[in-house]
Amino acid sequence: MTPGLALFYGGMTRSKSVLNMMMMSFGAIGLVSLLWVFYGYSIAFGDTVGGITGDLSAAGLRGMLESGTEGGIPDLLFAGFQLMFAVITVALISGAIADRAKFGPWLLFAGLWATLVYFPVAHWVWGGGWIYELGVLDFAGGTAVHINAGAAALALALVLGKRIGWPKDKFKPHNLPMVLLGAGLLWFGWFGFNAGSAGAADGAAAVSLINTQVATAAAVLGWIVVEWLRDGKPTTLGAASGAVAGLVGITPACAFLEPLGAIALGLIAGAVCALAVGLKYKLKYDDSLDVVAVHMVGGIIGSLLIGFLAVEVLAGEGNAGLLYGGGIKLLGLQALGVVAVLAYSFVVAYIIGFAIEKTIGFRVSPEAEVEGIDTAEHAESAYEFSSTSGGGGGGAFAAAGIAPSAKPKSEPTEAVSEKVAG
Amino acid sequence: MKLVTAVIKPHQLDAVKEALHTLGVAGLTVSEVQGYGRQKGHTEVYRGAEYTVEFLPKIRVEVLTDEIDVDKIVDAVVGAARTGKIGDGKVWVTGVEEVVRVRTGERGLDAL
């Protein structure tokens, strides 16, 4: 899914920033995968220390081959599956800081945030920590993944500040088919994300699969209807964004709702997230690719709607939502989970980001930002169409051996002057 | 000799090319250009954020001709490029001092 996220985000940036955007996802894949093995899995799913964190008994994933299986799933397989959640959660944050974050400091942030926020929060929500013990429901990551990442994204957007020219310039996406391709890969991968969280090919997996599909479908429609009414046209970016908003919204709830409930959730998530993207212009924070509006808001909607739409036969005894005759207790617990994760992630992300900005610097120079972060940070550019700059365009100039901006470093001036002299 | 230059809507190019071909025009040059006239640009919307595109895609057609055929060519281009809607474009005629055919070195009317 994370390479899909790289395409989704990459297409939304300008052509001079696309590589840096995609590199932030691939950097997260590289770094967080290793941290997960070193100690992340153990902090998230090791034996609990007071409900706050796991211990280091499974550091290095040592002894996991012998540790057998739980419910038919080898522990090591579970560790691998959960690794993907850790990776994508960190990568999701990067969408808020498109066009302006240095790559090294981003990796430092990714490692620190995963260590101090994601691993412990995964323990709280799924690993037997305090939120889990309270009975807060999060099937596949509404709080642990999306609110968690969205709150951190908001913190980083505030730490790094607005892009040069924002909000006057709107930073038009450079490749919408790439956005749709990324959204499609995310959608496909999300079936594994949600249905896989059942840990078995059982009824919970089946209902999660169906709900993931129909909620996402409804959210596509919800988002584009809002656009149709507000802006006059349904857009492809809106359809792709609606799909992701629906996927986010259904994630915590997918195993607890009937399909009709999932459709209602999807419609609400799509419509509300479409409206939420306007918040950044009102409140003046530059969340470049709307991580807050799609993931934080979408995650909150999904987590809270469990309190309204959960059905007891799926969500467990005493876990009926308000609309199915349950009490206010489940909704209250869901709200508590939302607030706890949101506040913790925001505060710690802000502190880490601020510390990086004040020490090694988090933001690229204005010159690099205007000329393009891809060449400044990675010495590469994504596209080379010109036939006059020695690129892939080829063409008449290249055929003639004329490549003005791609001259060899040491020009054979001596040989030429000899010829002239001779 | 004259140079007839026309800036037209992209989807009228085939009609203009056909009209010139019917007149017996031997060659023309076409380029993709951007610009705006009285219609100004258009607005695109991404996640609710409006993005104004000032310069619209247009096609520039250039034809070298002798003075006798100028009016016929201008009329043909105008007739073929007209849709009646705003943004149909412009046609203008400029004087040309000399024309040389690269392959043979012929000059003037012989080079047309």
XYZ file of C-alpha atoms in Angstrom:
534
model
C 0.000 0.000 0.000
C 2.767 2.458 0.806
C 4.133 2.487 -2.775
C 0.513 3.211 -3.776
C 0.504 6.083 -1.310
C 3.712 7.358 -2.923
C 1.904 7.530 -6.286
C -1.219 9.067 -4.750
C 0.789 11.796 -3.056
C 3.336 12.128 -5.865
C 0.692 12.912 -8.463
C -0.735 15.679 -6.319
C 2.516 17.616 -6.041
C 4.091 19.811 -8.682
C 6.365 18.122 -11.212
C 9.444 19.650 -9.564
C 8.592 18.051 -6.175
C 7.253 14.629 -7.105
C 10.422 12.644 -6.408
C 10.886 14.119 -2.945
C 7.252 13.350 -2.191
C 7.629 9.741 -3.256
C 10.974 9.427 -1.489
C 9.365 10.310 1.823
C 7.161 7.212 1.450
C 10.018 4.984 0.335
C 12.221 6.363 3.103
C 9.528 5.387 5.610
C 9.391 1.877 4.108
C 13.134 1.509 4.508
C 13.531 2.951 7.971
C 10.374 1.899 9.787
C 10.578 -1.713 8.542
C 13.933 -2.080 10.278
C 12.894 -0.267 13.450
C 9.898 -2.586 13.595
C 12.196 -5.605 13.701
C 14.703 -4.022 16.096
C 12.203 -2.996 18.763
C 8.955 -1.648 17.239
C 7.026 -4.907 17.217
C 8.098 -5.611 20.762
C 7.027 -2.178 22.030
C 3.676 -2.534 20.256
C 2.856 -6.158 20.961
C 5.252 -7.293 23.700
C 4.051 -7.969 27.220
C 2.521 -4.802 28.585
C 4.250 -2.560 31.069
C 1.404 -0.862 32.902
C -0.728 -0.582 29.763
C 1.587 2.125 28.399
C 4.139 0.196 26.367
C 5.213 -3.310 25.513
C 8.444 -4.671 26.902
C 11.499 -5.606 24.850
C 11.031 -9.361 25.101
C 10.504 -9.692 21.356
C 13.207 -7.201 20.264
C 14.865 -8.302 17.033
C 11.915 -10.663 16.533
C 14.121 -13.215 18.261
C 12.520 -16.430 19.340
C 9.448 -15.768 17.178
C 9.863 -18.855 15.038
C 9.565 -21.006 18.119
C 6.807 -18.942 19.658
C 4.231 -20.727 17.561
C 0.874 -19.466 16.456
C -2.062 -17.595 17.813
C -5.440 -18.523 16.339
C -3.749 -20.317 13.467
C -1.624 -17.317 12.482
C 2.131 -17.695 13.019
C 3.389 -14.900 15.276
C 5.974 -13.968 12.704
C 3.264 -13.542 10.049
C 1.325 -11.291 12.396
C 4.489 -9.269 12.991
C 4.985 -8.898 9.238
C 1.360 -7.870 8.691
C 1.525 -5.264 11.431
C 4.804 -3.945 10.018
C 2.861 -2.617 7.042
C 0.621 -0.564 9.332
C 3.634 1.007 11.015
C 5.190 1.898 7.663
C 2.117 3.462 6.070
C 1.158 5.411 9.183
C 4.505 7.184 9.166
C 4.376 7.724 5.395
C 0.887 9.251 5.605
C 2.259 12.174 7.620
C 4.543 13.284 4.791
C 1.632 14.556 2.689
C 1.301 17.562 4.966
C 4.835 18.790 4.298
C 5.079 18.342 0.529
C 7.453 20.636 -1.374
C 9.448 21.892 1.606
C 10.964 19.272 3.951
C 14.608 18.213 3.844
C 14.926 14.481 3.395
C 17.412 13.741 6.196
C 15.407 15.546 8.885
C 12.273 13.796 7.577
C 13.915 10.414 8.185
C 14.980 11.527 11.644
C 11.427 12.626 12.372
C 10.042 9.367 10.987
C 12.274 7.289 13.250
C 11.588 9.339 16.370
C 7.846 9.578 15.802
C 7.535 5.861 15.094
C 9.469 5.117 18.276
C 7.778 7.602 20.586
C 4.269 7.659 19.095
C 3.325 4.880 16.697
C 4.765 1.894 18.549
C 3.319 2.873 21.955
C -0.038 3.939 20.481
C -0.322 0.635 18.609
C 0.238 -0.988 22.011
C -2.460 1.162 23.610
C -5.007 0.353 20.899
C -4.189 -3.214 19.847
C -1.397 -4.622 21.995
C -3.254 -4.943 25.270
C -2.604 -1.355 26.418
C -4.937 0.943 28.301
C -7.169 2.002 25.404
C -7.660 -1.624 24.435
C -8.481 -2.539 28.024
C -11.093 0.217 28.253
C -12.942 -1.415 25.379
C -12.420 1.222 22.666
C -13.026 -0.385 19.258
C -10.549 0.095 16.418
C -10.602 -2.831 14.055
C -7.941 -1.817 11.544
C -6.559 1.562 12.513
C -8.927 4.532 12.787
C -7.190 5.820 15.900
C -3.869 3.971 15.737
C -3.237 4.786 12.060
C -5.318 7.632 10.690
C -6.026 9.987 13.588
C -2.502 9.283 14.775
C -0.949 10.239 11.414
C -3.389 13.110 10.805
C -2.636 14.778 14.136
C 1.107 14.474 13.530
C 0.598 15.904 10.038
C -1.162 18.939 11.484
C 1.675 19.445 13.968
C 4.337 19.265 11.243
C 2.401 21.589 8.923
C 2.431 24.144 11.745
C 6.120 23.612 12.557
C 7.296 23.914 8.948
C 4.979 26.751 8.030
C 3.351 27.670 4.756
C 4.902 27.076 1.384
C 6.119 30.136 -0.489
C 3.130 31.523 -2.362
C 0.480 29.666 -0.349
C -2.495 30.203 -0.196
C -2.480 32.565 -3.181
C -1.005 29.859 -5.410
C -2.949 26.636 -5.155
C -0.214 24.247 -6.275
C -2.067 22.376 -8.951
C -1.505 18.576 -9.045
C 0.890 17.641 -11.840
C -0.443 14.178 -12.707
C -3.991 13.162 -11.905
C -3.793 9.722 -13.574
C -0.928 9.000 -11.145
C -3.191 10.072 -8.282
C -5.888 7.681 -9.497
C -3.372 4.863 -9.917
C -2.146 5.426 -6.370
C -5.689 5.583 -5.004
C -6.495 2.361 -6.867
C -3.505 0.553 -5.371
C -4.445 1.848 -1.933
C -8.022 0.658 -2.386
C -6.849 -2.792 -3.442
C -4.302 -3.031 -0.628
C -6.880 -1.849 1.891
C -8.795 -5.115 1.527
C -5.768 -6.827 3.015
C -5.434 -4.079 5.609
C -9.056 -4.331 6.812
C -10.150 -7.887 6.088
C -6.702 -9.151 7.053
C -7.164 -7.614 10.482
C -9.633 -10.412 11.184
C -6.593 -12.692 11.366
C -8.563 -15.448 9.681
C -10.707 -16.168 6.603
C -13.850 -15.976 8.714
C -17.076 -14.016 9.041
C -15.307 -10.932 10.384
C -13.010 -10.938 7.345
C -15.994 -11.297 5.012
C -17.982 -8.438 6.513
C -14.841 -6.273 6.586
C -14.231 -6.936 2.905
C -17.767 -6.067 1.849
C -17.936 -3.029 4.104
C -14.588 -1.745 2.843
C -15.885 -1.882 -0.714
C -19.310 -0.331 -0.193
C -18.203 2.378 2.230
C -15.486 3.431 -0.213
C -17.927 3.396 -3.116
C -20.346 5.557 -1.132
C -17.576 7.960 -0.157
C -16.597 8.467 -3.810
C -20.168 9.521 -4.486
C -20.370 11.591 -1.294
C -17.276 13.603 -2.186
C -18.150 14.250 -5.825
C -21.728 15.236 -5.006
C -20.369 17.885 -2.636
C -18.089 19.116 -5.420
C -20.880 19.058 -7.962
C -23.050 21.222 -5.779
C -20.259 23.501 -4.569
C -17.983 23.891 -7.602
C -20.198 22.798 -10.467
C -18.122 19.806 -11.623
C -17.294 16.354 -10.266
C -13.499 15.963 -10.461
C -11.135 13.011 -10.673
C -9.123 14.363 -7.751
C -12.372 14.459 -5.796
C -13.225 10.867 -6.721
C -9.757 9.646 -5.698
C -9.874 11.689 -2.496
C -13.362 10.427 -1.709
C -12.158 6.848 -2.122
C -9.335 7.390 0.334
C -11.646 9.212 2.767
C -14.039 6.263 2.617
C -11.235 3.758 3.154
C -10.044 5.755 6.139
C -13.540 6.116 7.580
C -14.462 2.451 7.353
C -11.112 1.226 8.698
C -11.898 1.265 12.430
C -15.491 0.149 11.879
C -15.320 -2.400 9.079
C -15.965 -5.526 11.152
C -18.644 -3.985 13.368
C -21.195 -2.625 10.865
C -23.820 -4.045 8.566
C -23.249 -3.168 4.902
C -26.038 -0.571 5.008
C -24.351 1.041 7.991
C -21.063 1.005 6.091
C -22.716 2.789 3.158
C -24.032 5.478 5.503
C -20.590 5.838 7.049
C -18.984 6.119 3.628
C -21.390 8.799 2.416
C -20.799 10.843 5.547
C -17.024 10.391 5.427
C -16.853 11.390 1.748
C -19.042 14.453 2.133
C -17.558 15.718 5.396
C -13.940 15.218 4.283
C -14.725 17.094 1.042
C -15.937 20.003 3.149
C -13.030 19.667 5.595
C -10.417 20.448 2.936
C -11.620 24.050 3.110
C -10.551 24.269 6.761
C -6.915 24.878 5.944
C -7.771 28.009 3.998
C -9.954 29.286 6.824
C -7.515 28.422 9.613
C -4.390 29.244 7.546
C -2.308 26.110 7.996
C -0.659 24.673 4.902
C -1.421 20.960 5.028
C -0.197 20.446 1.462
C -2.112 17.303 0.476
C -4.948 17.438 3.031
C -3.751 14.740 5.407
C -5.713 16.415 8.193
C -8.937 16.677 6.206
C -8.795 13.140 4.836
C -7.043 11.069 7.516
C -7.622 12.897 10.778
C -11.191 13.947 10.017
C -11.959 10.654 8.234
C -10.540 8.673 11.142
C -12.562 10.672 13.667
C -15.749 10.127 11.660
C -15.146 6.384 11.416
C -14.211 5.981 15.062
C -17.164 7.981 16.352
C -19.713 6.416 14.002
C -18.920 3.051 15.570
C -20.728 4.496 18.579
C -23.817 4.996 16.435
C -23.743 2.187 13.887
C -22.120 -0.844 15.546
C -24.306 -3.952 15.676
C -23.976 -6.187 18.709
C -23.763 -9.461 16.823
C -20.611 -8.205 15.065
C -19.058 -5.858 17.614
C -19.542 -8.053 20.660
C -21.904 -8.131 23.590
C -22.711 -4.720 25.022
C -21.239 -2.973 21.974
C -24.385 -1.924 20.130
C -24.311 1.608 18.743
C -26.862 4.271 19.665
C -28.953 3.624 16.566
C -29.200 -0.062 17.427
C -30.434 0.391 20.979
C -27.031 0.557 22.639
C -26.291 3.167 25.247
C -24.023 6.205 25.122
C -21.157 4.264 26.680
C -19.633 2.973 23.430
C -19.756 6.428 21.831
C -18.109 7.892 24.929
C -15.332 5.314 24.807
C -14.765 5.952 21.110
C -14.533 9.693 21.755
C -12.042 9.075 24.531
C -9.876 6.984 22.223
C -10.027 9.685 19.547
C -9.054 12.505 21.884
C -6.286 10.562 23.640
C -4.506 9.502 20.444
C -5.044 12.851 18.725
C -3.658 14.858 21.632
C -0.692 12.588 22.298
C 0.334 12.371 18.654
C -0.059 16.107 18.056
C 1.959 17.156 21.100
C 4.823 14.707 20.638
C 5.000 15.296 16.859
C 5.117 19.039 17.468
C 7.935 18.685 19.997
C 9.979 16.383 17.739
C 9.393 18.571 14.687
C 10.188 21.771 16.557
C 13.389 20.297 17.990
C 14.533 19.198 14.520
C 13.683 22.582 13.011
C 15.638 24.437 15.718
C 18.699 22.175 15.563
C 19.510 20.751 12.131
C 16.678 22.540 10.290
C 13.655 20.820 8.788
C 12.812 23.118 5.916
C 14.702 23.600 2.664
C 15.997 27.047 1.652
C 13.605 29.397 -0.156
C 15.812 29.068 -3.236
C 15.530 25.266 -3.241
C 11.805 25.495 -2.647
C 11.237 27.751 -5.617
C 13.644 26.049 -7.993
C 12.449 22.570 -7.030
C 13.114 20.329 -4.066
C 13.834 17.300 -6.264
C 17.088 18.640 -7.619
C 18.010 20.330 -4.339
C 17.521 17.254 -2.147
C 18.038 14.351 -4.529
C 19.940 15.702 -7.550
C 17.281 14.270 -9.845
C 14.307 15.513 -11.796
C 11.273 13.388 -12.561
C 10.640 14.339 -16.155
C 12.854 15.262 -19.057
C 10.927 16.088 -22.183
C 13.119 18.732 -23.739
C 14.955 17.694 -26.849
C 17.593 20.339 -26.198
C 18.788 19.274 -22.757
C 20.155 15.821 -23.444
C 17.138 14.105 -21.941
C 14.789 11.339 -22.925
C 13.135 13.548 -25.487
C 15.781 12.769 -28.065
C 14.806 14.640 -31.189
C 16.673 16.543 -33.805
C 19.102 18.330 -31.497
C 20.134 15.121 -29.754
C 20.594 13.384 -33.116
C 22.908 16.165 -34.181
C 24.938 15.794 -31.006
C 23.920 19.208 -29.767
C 23.144 19.158 -26.073
C 23.726 22.639 -24.723
C 23.058 21.961 -21.043
C 24.633 18.533 -20.919
C 28.198 19.325 -21.864
C 30.961 17.061 -20.605
C 32.598 18.403 -17.446
C 36.025 18.872 -19.001
C 35.712 20.209 -22.493
C 38.391 19.222 -24.986
C 39.523 22.802 -25.437
C 43.145 21.825 -25.882
C 42.508 19.575 -28.830
C 40.404 22.221 -30.493
C 43.001 24.938 -30.013
C 45.704 22.652 -31.379
C 43.672 22.072 -34.499
C 43.082 25.771 -34.925
C 46.774 26.492 -34.379
C 47.828 23.726 -36.751
C 5.570 37.871 -50.800
C 3.464 37.628 -47.682
C 3.306 35.589 -44.489
C -0.197 34.708 -43.370
C -0.256 33.882 -39.664
C -3.347 32.515 -37.979
C -3.904 31.722 -34.310
C -6.873 29.395 -34.089
C -8.656 26.967 -31.812
C -6.879 23.586 -31.792
C -9.887 21.603 -32.920
C -10.308 23.802 -36.024
C -6.867 22.827 -37.329
C -8.095 19.987 -39.541
C -10.717 22.211 -41.159
C -8.155 24.955 -41.812
C -5.645 22.490 -43.218
C -8.330 21.033 -45.499
C -9.405 24.467 -46.719
C -5.805 25.432 -47.533
C -5.229 22.123 -49.274
C -8.304 22.731 -51.447
C -6.822 26.094 -52.446
C -3.647 24.348 -53.530
C -1.404 25.671 -50.794
C 1.725 23.550 -50.961
C 2.997 23.814 -47.410
C 2.363 25.295 -44.044
C 3.911 25.424 -40.586
C 1.970 24.573 -37.460
C 2.966 25.187 -33.852
C 1.331 24.808 -30.478
C 1.108 28.131 -28.700
C -0.617 29.569 -25.645
C -2.356 32.843 -25.156
C -5.564 34.659 -24.528
C -7.700 37.276 -26.137
C -10.930 38.820 -24.969
C -12.172 35.515 -23.582
C -9.313 35.449 -21.033
C -8.525 32.070 -19.457
C -10.542 29.475 -17.617
C -10.828 28.203 -14.060
C -9.862 24.758 -12.780
C -10.847 23.491 -9.337
C -8.773 21.059 -7.271
C -10.344 19.924 -3.990
C -12.308 23.154 -3.945
C -9.288 25.395 -4.546
C -9.736 27.504 -7.665
C -6.833 27.698 -10.060
C -6.995 30.275 -12.823
C -5.416 29.254 -16.105
C -4.696 32.466 -17.964
C -3.182 31.070 -21.124
C -5.276 28.817 -23.294
C -3.835 26.330 -25.777
C -4.015 27.575 -29.376
C -2.567 26.564 -32.706
C -0.531 28.928 -34.874
C -0.624 28.257 -38.608
C 1.820 30.035 -40.912
C 1.653 30.105 -44.685
C 4.083 31.821 -47.055
C 2.405 32.972 -50.241
C 2.581 35.413 -53.105
C 0.616 38.632 -52.916
C -2.054 37.503 -55.412
C -3.248 34.605 -53.266
C -3.248 36.402 -49.907
C -6.921 37.297 -49.769
C -8.060 33.856 -50.872
C -5.906 32.243 -48.175
C -7.075 34.618 -45.470
C -10.699 34.024 -46.420
C -10.194 30.259 -46.419
C -8.578 30.282 -42.973
C -11.220 32.560 -41.493
C -14.026 30.530 -43.030
C -12.647 27.243 -41.746
C -11.635 28.423 -38.284
C -14.836 30.240 -37.411
C -17.161 28.654 -34.863
C -18.881 31.902 -33.919
C -17.908 31.504 -30.285
C -15.479 33.663 -28.344
C -11.842 32.621 -28.696
C -11.880 31.749 -32.413
C -8.574 33.533 -32.904
C -6.925 36.027 -35.266
C -5.376 36.090 -38.710
C -2.811 38.639 -39.808
C -0.656 39.265 -42.859
C 2.940 40.522 -42.839
C 5.336 41.371 -45.625
C 8.241 39.031 -46.356
C 11.442 40.339 -47.960
C 12.992 37.120 -49.105
C 12.351 33.384 -49.149
C 15.008 30.749 -49.884
C 14.425 27.042 -50.458
C 17.111 25.317 -48.423
C 17.444 22.252 -50.672
C 18.052 24.083 -53.946
C 18.920 27.621 -52.983
C 16.058 28.992 -55.129
C 14.928 32.419 -54.075
C 11.785 34.501 -54.139
C 8.588 33.197 -55.748
C 10.430 30.114 -57.046
C 11.073 29.075 -53.473
C 7.412 29.119 -52.471
